[in-house]
């Protein structure tokens, strides 16, 4: 129960609703409070706020900012006027109040981990419906999933920049001080939320970070404030950014400085014309890198992989991208005993199964886009420890024939914990309807599944109805990505977008049927993203 002393301060700033003050923990209620808008108000009551109330207050600030961001008219205008361009949206400011800065700098716990503190942020379905705009006002559950996610990514990117600036700008002349308790400020691990311009999180103000660390005289009460973030080093400016990375880590190791910065995930594009010294890999080690996106563009990669294991034996995640080499094996992954995330997009035939199934840990995230997978490969994964631990499986752009479909069905039947499945452009429409039905049934029984995308597959209308009927029974599913089925009007087969004036009404009625089926027996809304092929694209 909230202490009585806080009520005295809350009486003048909380909106009068006639409800019990014990309802103040609801996000919608807190986000309407004046306390969220005024730094002086929150400073006034902060000494009296119970520890357990900090998190709902923080979430309410973020929630309010998010609502204001997605409801800004300029967002919608710029979005449509610029042909659905997200570049413009990146330039729109988010009005984040200083009360968020105050909450962070006075955080009562030792760790502040942003990814664990984000409140439930509903996707802006009403603001960003389908690009087929005539459907938007009639059925708001139709929306572009990618649009919703991009809005969320942009917001999170701006939020991270604000939070890191809040810490780095906390100088001796600032009225704020760090809390006695805060030890770790973690804004890493937001890869799924950020845009491809990931370096903006860390390096857009890298020199400022170095200067603040060097000149910092803030009172951290005798302990280090450790900031964990992500970084990107591009081959085009590797020298400059490599030096910035070295400088930041070097300054962070100074025992007389109260702030240290470590880059948990590093997106590294290796230059084929540069030979990397052991000192370079030592920088990755000192930076406590846990997740590495490694783009190899050299003919011989053995030295790189050997050095990675030597300096980063506790690597948790690795993403391997190859563009000019023919990799024969991923057996070197077995050396990493802590791997949980593996992504490898390869165009050549490669026996992945042995390499993956021999890993010490069960993987949580596995991306094998564009890999050549046979039935036995999929069955081996199904019988491995990974089937019990995987949270996300991405098999985009793999070719599934009848034999491989059997293996994929077996794999889906054994996925006990999976929350995200992506089978986009997997040529599932070439399979007999019976095999498709068995696969969808296996997916339906994944009782923790929240996100499913099978875009890029032009099923018949009959098969699409079957998919809708089956997936409607999965109560955990929240987001579904589909390609609109092939339809026939007046004897002519049409795709999602045509110039036929009769099509919008037909599509609208068909979508109403689909959405009614999906949500008839559900307690929570299921959001659908419909994709399409180019106008007039032949079957």
mmCIF file of C-alpha atoms in Angstrom, residues 109-425:
data_model
loop_
_atom_site.group_PDB
_atom_site.id
_atom_site.type_symbol
_atom_site.label_atom_id
_atom_site.label_comp_id
_atom_site.label_asym_id
_atom_site.label_seq_id
_atom_site.Cartn_x
_atom_site.Cartn_y
_atom_site.Cartn_z
ATOM 1 C CA UNK A 109 17.673 -0.152 -8.075
ATOM 2 C CA UNK A 110 21.195 -1.163 -9.080
ATOM 3 C CA UNK A 111 20.187 -1.913 -12.682
ATOM 4 C CA UNK A 112 18.165 0.041 -15.203
ATOM 5 C CA UNK A 113 17.500 -2.279 -18.173
ATOM 6 C CA UNK A 114 15.400 -0.441 -20.737
ATOM 7 C CA UNK A 115 14.256 -3.470 -22.723
ATOM 8 C CA UNK A 116 12.717 -4.922 -19.544
ATOM 9 C CA UNK A 117 11.033 -1.674 -18.516
ATOM 10 C CA UNK A 118 9.171 -0.768 -21.706
ATOM 11 C CA UNK A 119 5.421 -0.707 -21.037
ATOM 12 C CA UNK A 120 2.952 -2.499 -23.330
ATOM 13 C CA UNK A 121 2.813 -0.182 -26.351
ATOM 14 C CA UNK A 122 -0.125 -1.027 -28.578
ATOM 15 C CA UNK A 123 0.609 -0.840 -32.307
ATOM 16 C CA UNK A 124 -0.794 2.283 -33.998
ATOM 17 C CA UNK A 125 -3.309 0.370 -36.094
ATOM 18 C CA UNK A 126 -5.691 3.288 -36.518
ATOM 19 C CA UNK A 127 -2.898 5.661 -37.511
ATOM 20 C CA UNK A 128 -1.133 3.374 -39.956
ATOM 21 C CA UNK A 129 -3.662 1.122 -41.641
ATOM 22 C CA UNK A 130 -3.189 -0.696 -44.890
ATOM 23 C CA UNK A 131 -1.715 1.314 -47.725
ATOM 24 C CA UNK A 132 -4.934 0.366 -49.504
ATOM 25 C CA UNK A 133 -6.423 3.449 -47.876
ATOM 26 C CA UNK A 134 -10.078 2.839 -48.701
ATOM 27 C CA UNK A 135 -10.041 -0.150 -46.351
ATOM 28 C CA UNK A 136 -8.705 1.828 -43.424
ATOM 29 C CA UNK A 137 -11.844 3.568 -42.231
ATOM 30 C CA UNK A 138 -13.999 0.492 -42.687
ATOM 31 C CA UNK A 139 -11.860 -2.061 -40.918
ATOM 32 C CA UNK A 140 -9.120 -0.739 -38.682
ATOM 33 C CA UNK A 141 -7.722 -4.168 -37.914
ATOM 34 C CA UNK A 142 -6.184 -4.193 -41.390
ATOM 35 C CA UNK A 143 -2.751 -2.678 -41.198
ATOM 36 C CA UNK A 144 0.785 -2.993 -42.427
ATOM 37 C CA UNK A 145 2.760 -4.849 -39.772
ATOM 38 C CA UNK A 146 6.018 -3.370 -41.014
ATOM 39 C CA UNK A 147 4.557 0.117 -40.678
ATOM 40 C CA UNK A 148 3.598 -0.513 -37.071
ATOM 41 C CA UNK A 149 7.024 -1.907 -36.255
ATOM 42 C CA UNK A 150 8.801 0.999 -37.942
ATOM 43 C CA UNK A 151 6.889 3.511 -35.844
ATOM 44 C CA UNK A 152 7.871 1.572 -32.742
ATOM 45 C CA UNK A 153 11.528 1.328 -33.811
ATOM 46 C CA UNK A 154 11.793 5.038 -34.486
ATOM 47 C CA UNK A 155 10.262 5.864 -31.121
ATOM 48 C CA UNK A 156 12.606 3.482 -29.281
ATOM 49 C CA UNK A 157 15.620 4.867 -31.123
ATOM 50 C CA UNK A 158 14.767 8.392 -29.982
ATOM 51 C CA UNK A 159 14.072 7.168 -26.469
ATOM 52 C CA UNK A 160 17.502 5.531 -26.233
ATOM 53 C CA UNK A 161 19.237 8.682 -27.456
ATOM 54 C CA UNK A 162 17.396 10.722 -24.831
ATOM 55 C CA UNK A 163 18.288 8.327 -22.017
ATOM 56 C CA UNK A 164 21.987 8.121 -22.899
ATOM 57 C CA UNK A 165 22.145 11.897 -23.242
ATOM 58 C CA UNK A 166 20.463 12.225 -19.854
ATOM 59 C CA UNK A 167 23.403 10.416 -18.304
ATOM 60 C CA UNK A 168 26.221 11.918 -20.354
ATOM 61 C CA UNK A 169 24.946 15.449 -19.850
ATOM 62 C CA UNK A 170 24.742 14.995 -16.094
ATOM 63 C CA UNK A 171 27.725 17.187 -15.213
ATOM 64 C CA UNK A 172 28.823 18.863 -12.033
ATOM 65 C CA UNK A 173 26.915 22.039 -12.886
ATOM 66 C CA UNK A 174 23.718 20.071 -13.373
ATOM 67 C CA UNK A 175 21.202 20.067 -10.540
ATOM 68 C CA UNK A 176 20.704 16.314 -10.854
ATOM 69 C CA UNK A 177 22.942 13.679 -9.312
ATOM 70 C CA UNK A 178 23.103 9.953 -9.752
ATOM 71 C CA UNK A 179 21.222 7.828 -7.297
ATOM 72 C CA UNK A 180 23.083 6.054 -4.548
ATOM 73 C CA UNK A 181 21.965 2.721 -5.979
ATOM 74 C CA UNK A 182 22.319 2.864 -9.773
ATOM 75 C CA UNK A 183 25.235 0.793 -11.080
ATOM 76 C CA UNK A 184 24.187 -0.274 -14.585
ATOM 77 C CA UNK A 185 22.281 1.631 -17.276
ATOM 78 C CA UNK A 186 21.537 -0.904 -20.026
ATOM 79 C CA UNK A 187 20.118 0.336 -23.347
ATOM 80 C CA UNK A 188 21.471 -2.627 -25.313
ATOM 81 C CA UNK A 189 19.608 -5.556 -26.791
ATOM 82 C CA UNK A 190 17.148 -3.388 -28.717
ATOM 83 C CA UNK A 191 18.179 -4.817 -32.091
ATOM 84 C CA UNK A 192 14.655 -5.812 -33.019
ATOM 85 C CA UNK A 193 13.428 -2.309 -32.224
ATOM 86 C CA UNK A 194 16.031 -0.131 -33.896
ATOM 87 C CA UNK A 195 16.326 0.986 -37.480
ATOM 88 C CA UNK A 196 19.239 -0.034 -39.669
ATOM 89 C CA UNK A 197 20.942 3.218 -38.673
ATOM 90 C CA UNK A 198 21.967 1.536 -35.489
ATOM 91 C CA UNK A 199 25.132 3.571 -35.097
ATOM 92 C CA UNK A 200 23.043 6.662 -34.323
ATOM 93 C CA UNK A 201 22.505 5.194 -30.878
ATOM 94 C CA UNK A 202 26.161 5.361 -29.954
ATOM 95 C CA UNK A 203 28.364 7.169 -32.415
ATOM 96 C CA UNK A 204 26.362 10.235 -33.381
ATOM 97 C CA UNK A 205 27.646 11.784 -30.156
ATOM 98 C CA UNK A 206 30.721 9.597 -29.642
ATOM 99 C CA UNK A 207 33.065 12.560 -29.209
ATOM 100 C CA UNK A 208 30.689 14.031 -26.656
ATOM 101 C CA UNK A 209 30.749 10.736 -24.780
ATOM 102 C CA UNK A 210 34.546 10.761 -24.684
ATOM 103 C CA UNK A 211 34.685 14.376 -23.515
ATOM 104 C CA UNK A 212 32.087 13.792 -20.817
ATOM 105 C CA UNK A 213 33.922 10.727 -19.548
ATOM 106 C CA UNK A 214 37.236 12.584 -19.496
ATOM 107 C CA UNK A 215 35.882 15.726 -17.856
ATOM 108 C CA UNK A 216 33.234 14.188 -15.639
ATOM 109 C CA UNK A 217 33.190 15.366 -12.052
ATOM 110 C CA UNK A 218 29.760 14.018 -11.172
ATOM 111 C CA UNK A 219 29.283 12.407 -7.823
ATOM 112 C CA UNK A 220 28.786 8.674 -8.336
ATOM 113 C CA UNK A 221 29.398 7.987 -4.668
ATOM 114 C CA UNK A 222 32.588 6.022 -5.156
ATOM 115 C CA UNK A 223 31.352 3.494 -7.691
ATOM 116 C CA UNK A 224 31.233 3.219 -11.458
ATOM 117 C CA UNK A 225 28.099 3.864 -13.464
ATOM 118 C CA UNK A 226 28.323 1.305 -16.264
ATOM 119 C CA UNK A 227 26.505 2.090 -19.507
ATOM 120 C CA UNK A 228 25.780 -0.838 -21.840
ATOM 121 C CA UNK A 229 24.920 -0.015 -25.456
ATOM 122 C CA UNK A 230 25.287 -1.298 -29.032
ATOM 123 C CA UNK A 231 27.528 -0.067 -31.825
ATOM 124 C CA UNK A 232 28.198 -0.375 -35.528
ATOM 125 C CA UNK A 233 31.583 -0.208 -37.224
ATOM 126 C CA UNK A 234 31.360 0.161 -40.981
ATOM 127 C CA UNK A 235 34.058 -0.825 -43.449
ATOM 128 C CA UNK A 236 33.730 2.603 -45.062
ATOM 129 C CA UNK A 237 34.921 4.501 -41.985
ATOM 130 C CA UNK A 238 36.397 1.703 -39.919
ATOM 131 C CA UNK A 239 39.506 3.667 -38.990
ATOM 132 C CA UNK A 240 37.594 6.610 -37.521
ATOM 133 C CA UNK A 241 35.018 4.555 -35.677
ATOM 134 C CA UNK A 242 37.520 1.955 -34.574
ATOM 135 C CA UNK A 243 39.529 4.753 -32.973
ATOM 136 C CA UNK A 244 36.411 6.169 -31.317
ATOM 137 C CA UNK A 245 35.608 2.736 -29.944
ATOM 138 C CA UNK A 246 39.138 2.348 -28.619
ATOM 139 C CA UNK A 247 39.063 5.801 -27.027
ATOM 140 C CA UNK A 248 35.737 5.266 -25.301
ATOM 141 C CA UNK A 249 36.798 1.896 -23.902
ATOM 142 C CA UNK A 250 40.208 3.237 -22.849
ATOM 143 C CA UNK A 251 38.669 6.142 -20.973
ATOM 144 C CA UNK A 252 36.117 3.801 -19.417
ATOM 145 C CA UNK A 253 38.909 1.690 -17.907
ATOM 146 C CA UNK A 254 40.265 4.674 -15.982
ATOM 147 C CA UNK A 255 39.573 3.845 -12.304
ATOM 148 C CA UNK A 256 39.346 7.544 -11.408
ATOM 149 C CA UNK A 257 36.374 8.187 -13.700
ATOM 150 C CA UNK A 258 32.831 7.503 -12.562
ATOM 151 C CA UNK A 259 31.350 6.515 -15.944
ATOM 152 C CA UNK A 260 32.257 3.527 -18.114
ATOM 153 C CA UNK A 261 30.777 2.532 -21.474
ATOM 154 C CA UNK A 262 30.698 -0.990 -22.880
ATOM 155 C CA UNK A 263 29.303 -2.007 -26.255
ATOM 156 C CA UNK A 264 27.438 -5.276 -25.829
ATOM 157 C CA UNK A 265 26.517 -5.768 -29.490
ATOM 158 C CA UNK A 266 28.883 -4.709 -32.254
ATOM 159 C CA UNK A 267 27.925 -4.671 -35.913
ATOM 160 C CA UNK A 268 31.271 -5.152 -37.628
ATOM 161 C CA UNK A 269 31.866 -5.070 -41.377
ATOM 162 C CA UNK A 270 35.381 -6.284 -42.075
ATOM 163 C CA UNK A 271 37.312 -4.625 -44.880
ATOM 164 C CA UNK A 272 38.899 -7.167 -47.264
ATOM 165 C CA UNK A 273 41.958 -4.925 -47.664
ATOM 166 C CA UNK A 274 42.779 -4.674 -43.959
ATOM 167 C CA UNK A 275 44.652 -7.174 -41.826
ATOM 168 C CA UNK A 276 43.332 -6.880 -38.296
ATOM 169 C CA UNK A 277 45.833 -7.041 -35.471
ATOM 170 C CA UNK A 278 45.384 -8.757 -32.141
ATOM 171 C CA UNK A 279 44.985 -5.293 -30.640
ATOM 172 C CA UNK A 280 41.798 -4.851 -32.641
ATOM 173 C CA UNK A 281 40.278 -8.018 -31.198
ATOM 174 C CA UNK A 282 41.476 -6.952 -27.759
ATOM 175 C CA UNK A 283 39.280 -3.874 -28.157
ATOM 176 C CA UNK A 284 36.283 -6.142 -28.683
ATOM 177 C CA UNK A 285 37.286 -8.086 -25.586
ATOM 178 C CA UNK A 286 37.717 -4.998 -23.420
ATOM 179 C CA UNK A 287 34.385 -3.719 -24.677
ATOM 180 C CA UNK A 288 32.773 -6.859 -23.255
ATOM 181 C CA UNK A 289 31.160 -7.618 -26.589
ATOM 182 C CA UNK A 290 28.505 -10.324 -26.244
ATOM 183 C CA UNK A 291 26.760 -10.119 -29.623
ATOM 184 C CA UNK A 292 28.613 -9.764 -32.896
ATOM 185 C CA UNK A 293 27.284 -9.165 -36.399
ATOM 186 C CA UNK A 294 30.247 -10.096 -38.553
ATOM 187 C CA UNK A 295 30.246 -9.406 -42.279
ATOM 188 C CA UNK A 296 33.088 -11.291 -43.973
ATOM 189 C CA UNK A 297 34.130 -10.167 -47.429
ATOM 190 C CA UNK A 298 37.475 -11.914 -47.626
ATOM 191 C CA UNK A 299 38.556 -15.128 -49.263
ATOM 192 C CA UNK A 300 39.997 -16.651 -46.091
ATOM 193 C CA UNK A 301 38.064 -16.269 -42.872
ATOM 194 C CA UNK A 302 39.794 -18.836 -40.636
ATOM 195 C CA UNK A 303 42.040 -16.260 -38.950
ATOM 196 C CA UNK A 304 39.028 -14.144 -38.076
ATOM 197 C CA UNK A 305 37.094 -16.997 -36.506
ATOM 198 C CA UNK A 306 40.127 -18.207 -34.556
ATOM 199 C CA UNK A 307 40.741 -14.729 -33.173
ATOM 200 C CA UNK A 308 37.080 -14.347 -32.281
ATOM 201 C CA UNK A 309 37.169 -17.447 -30.126
ATOM 202 C CA UNK A 310 40.493 -16.470 -28.585
ATOM 203 C CA UNK A 311 39.298 -13.044 -27.486
ATOM 204 C CA UNK A 312 35.529 -13.549 -27.205
ATOM 205 C CA UNK A 313 35.039 -17.051 -25.756
ATOM 206 C CA UNK A 314 31.821 -15.989 -23.989
ATOM 207 C CA UNK A 315 30.128 -14.684 -27.121
ATOM 208 C CA UNK A 316 26.346 -15.021 -26.771
ATOM 209 C CA UNK A 317 25.203 -14.131 -30.275
ATOM 210 C CA UNK A 318 26.763 -14.130 -33.725
ATOM 211 C CA UNK A 319 25.415 -13.136 -37.113
ATOM 212 C CA UNK A 320 27.515 -14.229 -40.079
ATOM 213 C CA UNK A 321 27.092 -12.634 -43.483
ATOM 214 C CA UNK A 322 29.172 -13.747 -46.432
ATOM 215 C CA UNK A 323 29.330 -12.137 -49.818
ATOM 216 C CA UNK A 324 32.385 -13.391 -51.674
ATOM 217 C CA UNK A 325 33.380 -16.681 -50.120
ATOM 218 C CA UNK A 326 32.265 -20.272 -50.212
ATOM 219 C CA UNK A 327 32.065 -21.412 -46.601
ATOM 220 C CA UNK A 328 32.351 -25.155 -46.146
ATOM 221 C CA UNK A 329 31.548 -25.466 -42.459
ATOM 222 C CA UNK A 330 30.324 -23.667 -39.367
ATOM 223 C CA UNK A 331 32.018 -26.137 -37.035
ATOM 224 C CA UNK A 332 33.974 -23.320 -35.402
ATOM 225 C CA UNK A 333 30.743 -22.300 -33.645
ATOM 226 C CA UNK A 334 31.136 -25.312 -31.364
ATOM 227 C CA UNK A 335 34.004 -23.533 -29.633
ATOM 228 C CA UNK A 336 31.644 -20.895 -28.239
ATOM 229 C CA UNK A 337 30.060 -22.383 -25.128
ATOM 230 C CA UNK A 338 27.549 -19.590 -24.443
ATOM 231 C CA UNK A 339 25.943 -19.105 -27.870
ATOM 232 C CA UNK A 340 22.192 -18.463 -27.806
ATOM 233 C CA UNK A 341 21.707 -16.404 -30.987
ATOM 234 C CA UNK A 342 22.868 -17.606 -34.421
ATOM 235 C CA UNK A 343 22.095 -16.025 -37.769
ATOM 236 C CA UNK A 344 23.717 -17.239 -40.960
ATOM 237 C CA UNK A 345 22.484 -16.284 -44.417
ATOM 238 C CA UNK A 346 24.330 -18.423 -46.945
ATOM 239 C CA UNK A 347 23.587 -19.126 -50.592
ATOM 240 C CA UNK A 348 25.618 -22.307 -50.911
ATOM 241 C CA UNK A 349 24.939 -25.894 -49.933
ATOM 242 C CA UNK A 350 26.163 -26.339 -46.392
ATOM 243 C CA UNK A 351 25.664 -29.030 -43.787
ATOM 244 C CA UNK A 352 24.339 -26.791 -41.047
ATOM 245 C CA UNK A 353 22.783 -29.520 -38.970
ATOM 246 C CA UNK A 354 25.931 -31.020 -37.493
ATOM 247 C CA UNK A 355 27.373 -27.622 -36.643
ATOM 248 C CA UNK A 356 24.210 -26.377 -34.958
ATOM 249 C CA UNK A 357 23.209 -29.573 -33.192
ATOM 250 C CA UNK A 358 26.645 -29.903 -31.610
ATOM 251 C CA UNK A 359 26.451 -26.547 -29.841
ATOM 252 C CA UNK A 360 26.735 -26.648 -26.061
ATOM 253 C CA UNK A 361 23.629 -24.575 -25.387
ATOM 254 C CA UNK A 362 20.133 -24.680 -26.759
ATOM 255 C CA UNK A 363 19.656 -21.697 -29.067
ATOM 256 C CA UNK A 364 17.009 -19.052 -28.412
ATOM 257 C CA UNK A 365 17.196 -17.265 -31.782
ATOM 258 C CA UNK A 366 17.984 -18.957 -35.090
ATOM 259 C CA UNK A 367 17.923 -17.308 -38.511
ATOM 260 C CA UNK A 368 18.725 -19.507 -41.518
ATOM 261 C CA UNK A 369 17.336 -17.284 -44.260
ATOM 262 C CA UNK A 370 18.272 -18.300 -47.802
ATOM 263 C CA UNK A 371 19.973 -21.478 -46.614
ATOM 264 C CA UNK A 372 19.623 -24.803 -48.380
ATOM 265 C CA UNK A 373 17.732 -27.063 -45.978
ATOM 266 C CA UNK A 374 16.720 -30.662 -46.618
ATOM 267 C CA UNK A 375 14.189 -32.781 -44.788
ATOM 268 C CA UNK A 376 16.902 -34.456 -42.722
ATOM 269 C CA UNK A 377 18.280 -31.045 -41.700
ATOM 270 C CA UNK A 378 14.891 -29.956 -40.376
ATOM 271 C CA UNK A 379 14.317 -33.281 -38.620
ATOM 272 C CA UNK A 380 17.725 -33.038 -36.959
ATOM 273 C CA UNK A 381 16.812 -29.598 -35.622
ATOM 274 C CA UNK A 382 13.500 -31.017 -34.411
ATOM 275 C CA UNK A 383 15.321 -33.735 -32.469
ATOM 276 C CA UNK A 384 17.945 -31.384 -31.044
ATOM 277 C CA UNK A 385 17.932 -29.427 -27.797
ATOM 278 C CA UNK A 386 17.086 -26.296 -29.803
ATOM 279 C CA UNK A 387 13.466 -27.364 -30.346
ATOM 280 C CA UNK A 388 12.849 -26.900 -26.611
ATOM 281 C CA UNK A 389 14.643 -23.559 -26.265
ATOM 282 C CA UNK A 390 13.992 -21.632 -29.496
ATOM 283 C CA UNK A 391 12.016 -18.422 -29.054
ATOM 284 C CA UNK A 392 12.426 -17.244 -32.649
ATOM 285 C CA UNK A 393 12.950 -19.154 -35.896
ATOM 286 C CA UNK A 394 13.408 -17.385 -39.228
ATOM 287 C CA UNK A 395 13.431 -19.483 -42.415
ATOM 288 C CA UNK A 396 12.765 -16.703 -44.911
ATOM 289 C CA UNK A 397 13.415 -17.404 -48.578
ATOM 290 C CA UNK A 398 14.150 -21.098 -48.267
ATOM 291 C CA UNK A 399 12.751 -23.472 -50.845
ATOM 292 C CA UNK A 400 10.348 -25.942 -49.249
ATOM 293 C CA UNK A 401 9.523 -28.928 -51.442
ATOM 294 C CA UNK A 402 7.242 -31.804 -50.436
ATOM 295 C CA UNK A 403 9.996 -33.707 -48.668
ATOM 296 C CA UNK A 404 11.240 -30.664 -46.768
ATOM 297 C CA UNK A 405 7.638 -29.787 -45.820
ATOM 298 C CA UNK A 406 7.442 -33.041 -43.860
ATOM 299 C CA UNK A 407 10.592 -32.112 -41.941
ATOM 300 C CA UNK A 408 9.329 -28.572 -41.313
ATOM 301 C CA UNK A 409 6.042 -29.921 -39.950
ATOM 302 C CA UNK A 410 7.899 -32.241 -37.573
ATOM 303 C CA UNK A 411 10.044 -29.315 -36.439
ATOM 304 C CA UNK A 412 7.012 -27.083 -35.754
ATOM 305 C CA UNK A 413 5.356 -29.873 -33.773
ATOM 306 C CA UNK A 414 8.327 -29.952 -31.404
ATOM 307 C CA UNK A 415 8.807 -26.223 -30.873
ATOM 308 C CA UNK A 416 7.822 -25.927 -27.210
ATOM 309 C CA UNK A 417 8.718 -22.304 -26.486
ATOM 310 C CA UNK A 418 8.685 -20.512 -29.836
ATOM 311 C CA UNK A 419 7.136 -17.031 -29.958
ATOM 312 C CA UNK A 420 8.176 -15.867 -33.438
ATOM 313 C CA UNK A 421 8.003 -17.847 -36.694
ATOM 314 C CA UNK A 422 8.934 -16.324 -40.053
ATOM 315 C CA UNK A 423 8.461 -18.436 -43.186
ATOM 316 C CA UNK A 424 8.318 -15.674 -45.793
ATOM 317 C CA UNK A 425 8.872 -16.463 -49.498
#
